[in-house]
mmCIF file of C-alpha atoms in Angstrom:
data_model
loop_
_atom_site.group_PDB
_atom_site.id
_atom_site.type_symbol
_atom_site.label_atom_id
_atom_site.label_comp_id
_atom_site.label_asym_id
_atom_site.label_seq_id
_atom_site.Cartn_x
_atom_site.Cartn_y
_atom_site.Cartn_z
ATOM 1 C CA UNK A 1 0.000 0.000 0.000
ATOM 2 C CA UNK A 2 1.033 3.579 -0.657
ATOM 3 C CA UNK A 3 -0.385 6.480 1.304
ATOM 4 C CA UNK A 4 -0.541 9.938 -0.246
ATOM 5 C CA UNK A 5 -1.169 13.233 1.501
ATOM 6 C CA UNK A 6 -1.690 16.432 -0.486
ATOM 7 C CA UNK A 7 -1.374 19.980 0.781
ATOM 8 C CA UNK A 8 -1.099 23.528 -0.502
ATOM 9 C CA UNK A 9 -4.538 24.232 -1.893
ATOM 10 C CA UNK A 10 -6.396 27.448 -1.227
ATOM 11 C CA UNK A 11 -8.311 30.419 -2.558
ATOM 12 C CA UNK A 12 -6.433 32.727 -4.905
ATOM 13 C CA UNK A 13 -7.164 35.320 -7.557
ATOM 14 C CA UNK A 14 -6.724 34.862 -11.272
ATOM 15 C CA UNK A 15 -3.090 35.302 -12.226
ATOM 16 C CA UNK A 16 -1.793 34.159 -8.859
ATOM 17 C CA UNK A 17 0.363 31.121 -8.126
ATOM 18 C CA UNK A 18 0.080 28.117 -5.818
ATOM 19 C CA UNK A 19 2.300 25.151 -5.097
ATOM 20 C CA UNK A 20 0.773 21.820 -4.212
ATOM 21 C CA UNK A 21 2.719 19.105 -2.418
ATOM 22 C CA UNK A 22 2.109 15.382 -2.137
ATOM 23 C CA UNK A 23 4.024 13.174 0.272
ATOM 24 C CA UNK A 24 4.093 9.430 -0.320
ATOM 25 C CA UNK A 25 4.663 6.799 2.346
ATOM 26 C CA UNK A 26 4.440 3.044 2.605
ATOM 27 C CA UNK A 27 5.560 0.868 -0.321
ATOM 28 C CA UNK A 28 7.161 3.756 -2.173
ATOM 29 C CA UNK A 29 9.581 1.412 -3.953
ATOM 30 C CA UNK A 30 6.644 0.347 -6.116
ATOM 31 C CA UNK A 31 6.111 3.848 -7.514
ATOM 32 C CA UNK A 32 6.966 4.363 -11.172
ATOM 33 C CA UNK A 33 4.958 7.515 -11.749
ATOM 34 C CA UNK A 34 3.455 10.212 -9.576
ATOM 35 C CA UNK A 35 0.746 12.313 -11.095
ATOM 36 C CA UNK A 36 -1.761 15.060 -10.472
ATOM 37 C CA UNK A 37 -5.388 14.962 -11.526
ATOM 38 C CA UNK A 38 -8.217 17.403 -10.880
ATOM 39 C CA UNK A 39 -11.960 17.257 -10.681
ATOM 40 C CA UNK A 40 -14.267 20.233 -10.977
ATOM 41 C CA UNK A 41 -17.888 20.076 -9.801
ATOM 42 C CA UNK A 42 -20.023 18.114 -12.237
ATOM 43 C CA UNK A 43 -17.053 17.068 -14.332
ATOM 44 C CA UNK A 44 -14.977 13.943 -14.659
ATOM 45 C CA UNK A 45 -11.575 13.677 -13.054
ATOM 46 C CA UNK A 46 -8.934 14.760 -15.566
ATOM 47 C CA UNK A 47 -5.206 14.356 -15.946
ATOM 48 C CA UNK A 48 -3.029 17.370 -15.167
ATOM 49 C CA UNK A 49 0.607 16.270 -15.019
ATOM 50 C CA UNK A 50 2.837 13.304 -14.251
ATOM 51 C CA UNK A 51 6.487 12.644 -13.543
ATOM 52 C CA UNK A 52 8.461 9.455 -13.797
ATOM 53 C CA UNK A 53 9.982 8.659 -10.436
ATOM 54 C CA UNK A 54 13.272 7.513 -11.954
ATOM 55 C CA UNK A 55 14.688 9.928 -14.488
ATOM 56 C CA UNK A 56 12.115 12.681 -14.153
ATOM 57 C CA UNK A 57 10.363 12.498 -17.505
ATOM 58 C CA UNK A 58 7.252 14.673 -17.360
ATOM 59 C CA UNK A 59 3.949 14.840 -19.141
ATOM 60 C CA UNK A 60 1.321 17.597 -19.067
ATOM 61 C CA UNK A 61 -2.230 18.189 -20.151
ATOM 62 C CA UNK A 62 -2.455 20.737 -22.950
ATOM 63 C CA UNK A 63 -4.573 22.988 -20.757
ATOM 64 C CA UNK A 64 -1.741 23.534 -18.259
ATOM 65 C CA UNK A 65 1.379 23.413 -20.445
ATOM 66 C CA UNK A 66 3.544 26.456 -19.893
ATOM 67 C CA UNK A 67 1.741 27.353 -16.657
ATOM 68 C CA UNK A 68 2.149 24.307 -14.400
ATOM 69 C CA UNK A 69 5.372 22.506 -13.527
ATOM 70 C CA UNK A 70 5.650 19.124 -11.834
ATOM 71 C CA UNK A 71 8.808 18.310 -9.894
ATOM 72 C CA UNK A 72 9.886 15.722 -7.357
ATOM 73 C CA UNK A 73 12.174 15.204 -4.435
ATOM 74 C CA UNK A 74 12.981 11.518 -4.229
ATOM 75 C CA UNK A 75 14.686 11.860 -0.863
ATOM 76 C CA UNK A 76 11.478 13.269 0.617
ATOM 77 C CA UNK A 77 9.127 11.015 -1.394
ATOM 78 C CA UNK A 78 7.402 14.210 -2.424
ATOM 79 C CA UNK A 79 6.022 15.533 -5.680
ATOM 80 C CA UNK A 80 5.138 19.167 -6.263
ATOM 81 C CA UNK A 81 2.858 20.980 -8.666
ATOM 82 C CA UNK A 82 3.793 24.606 -9.195
ATOM 83 C CA UNK A 83 0.802 26.389 -10.671
ATOM 84 C CA UNK A 84 1.338 29.833 -12.178
ATOM 85 C CA UNK A 85 -0.986 32.202 -14.014
ATOM 86 C CA UNK A 86 -3.978 30.486 -12.489
ATOM 87 C CA UNK A 87 -7.340 30.848 -14.195
ATOM 88 C CA UNK A 88 -10.869 30.435 -12.828
ATOM 89 C CA UNK A 89 -11.186 27.285 -14.947
ATOM 90 C CA UNK A 90 -8.372 25.746 -12.888
ATOM 91 C CA UNK A 91 -10.763 25.612 -9.931
ATOM 92 C CA UNK A 92 -11.080 21.995 -8.823
ATOM 93 C CA UNK A 93 -10.121 19.440 -6.231
ATOM 94 C CA UNK A 94 -6.586 18.353 -7.046
ATOM 95 C CA UNK A 95 -5.589 14.758 -6.407
ATOM 96 C CA UNK A 96 -2.179 13.153 -6.213
ATOM 97 C CA UNK A 97 -1.896 9.584 -7.492
ATOM 98 C CA UNK A 98 0.716 6.938 -8.180
ATOM 99 C CA UNK A 99 1.018 4.377 -10.923
ATOM 100 C CA UNK A 100 3.205 1.286 -11.420
ATOM 101 C CA UNK A 101 4.001 2.320 -14.982
ATOM 102 C CA UNK A 102 4.568 5.532 -16.918
ATOM 103 C CA UNK A 103 2.761 7.099 -19.808
ATOM 104 C CA UNK A 104 -0.954 6.859 -19.177
ATOM 105 C CA UNK A 105 -3.193 9.845 -18.566
ATOM 106 C CA UNK A 106 -6.111 7.623 -17.575
ATOM 107 C CA UNK A 107 -7.303 7.422 -13.974
ATOM 108 C CA UNK A 108 -7.535 3.644 -14.318
ATOM 109 C CA UNK A 109 -3.751 3.394 -14.631
ATOM 110 C CA UNK A 110 -3.216 4.895 -11.180
ATOM 111 C CA UNK A 111 -3.716 2.602 -8.227
ATOM 112 C CA UNK A 112 -3.320 4.829 -5.179
ATOM 113 C CA UNK A 113 -4.890 8.224 -4.582
ATOM 114 C CA UNK A 114 -4.702 10.997 -2.032
ATOM 115 C CA UNK A 115 -7.703 12.635 -0.439
ATOM 116 C CA UNK A 116 -7.485 15.768 -2.572
ATOM 117 C CA UNK A 117 -6.903 19.457 -1.926
ATOM 118 C CA UNK A 118 -9.230 22.239 -3.043
ATOM 119 C CA UNK A 119 -7.958 24.954 -5.355
ATOM 120 C CA UNK A 120 -10.288 27.873 -5.993
ATOM 121 C CA UNK A 121 -9.393 30.660 -8.403
ATOM 122 C CA UNK A 122 -11.562 33.758 -8.333
ATOM 123 C CA UNK A 123 -11.889 36.097 -11.291
#
């Protein structure tokens, strides 16, 4: 089992920045990918970004490219999501997740999830 705890969400204005953190514990040796997803009210959960635990290859959704950056600190078992130039449409609950393989943007490929952290961007 892998446990994930997110933090860093909040209420900001359009154009502001936020940094989300996700700390993993438990069977962290099984992690190949750590990713971020988000879910807005009434919408399906969608892929935001992912990073390969070994090597650091990243992948982003088109909607956040150039604004969001995913990074990791292997020593701290932590992944970060730096979110700049936030827009009201970025408002959602953001979830951290881990996968045993790299490349998929589908929720079904991720087998452990955090509890989520709310990000609200006002216009």
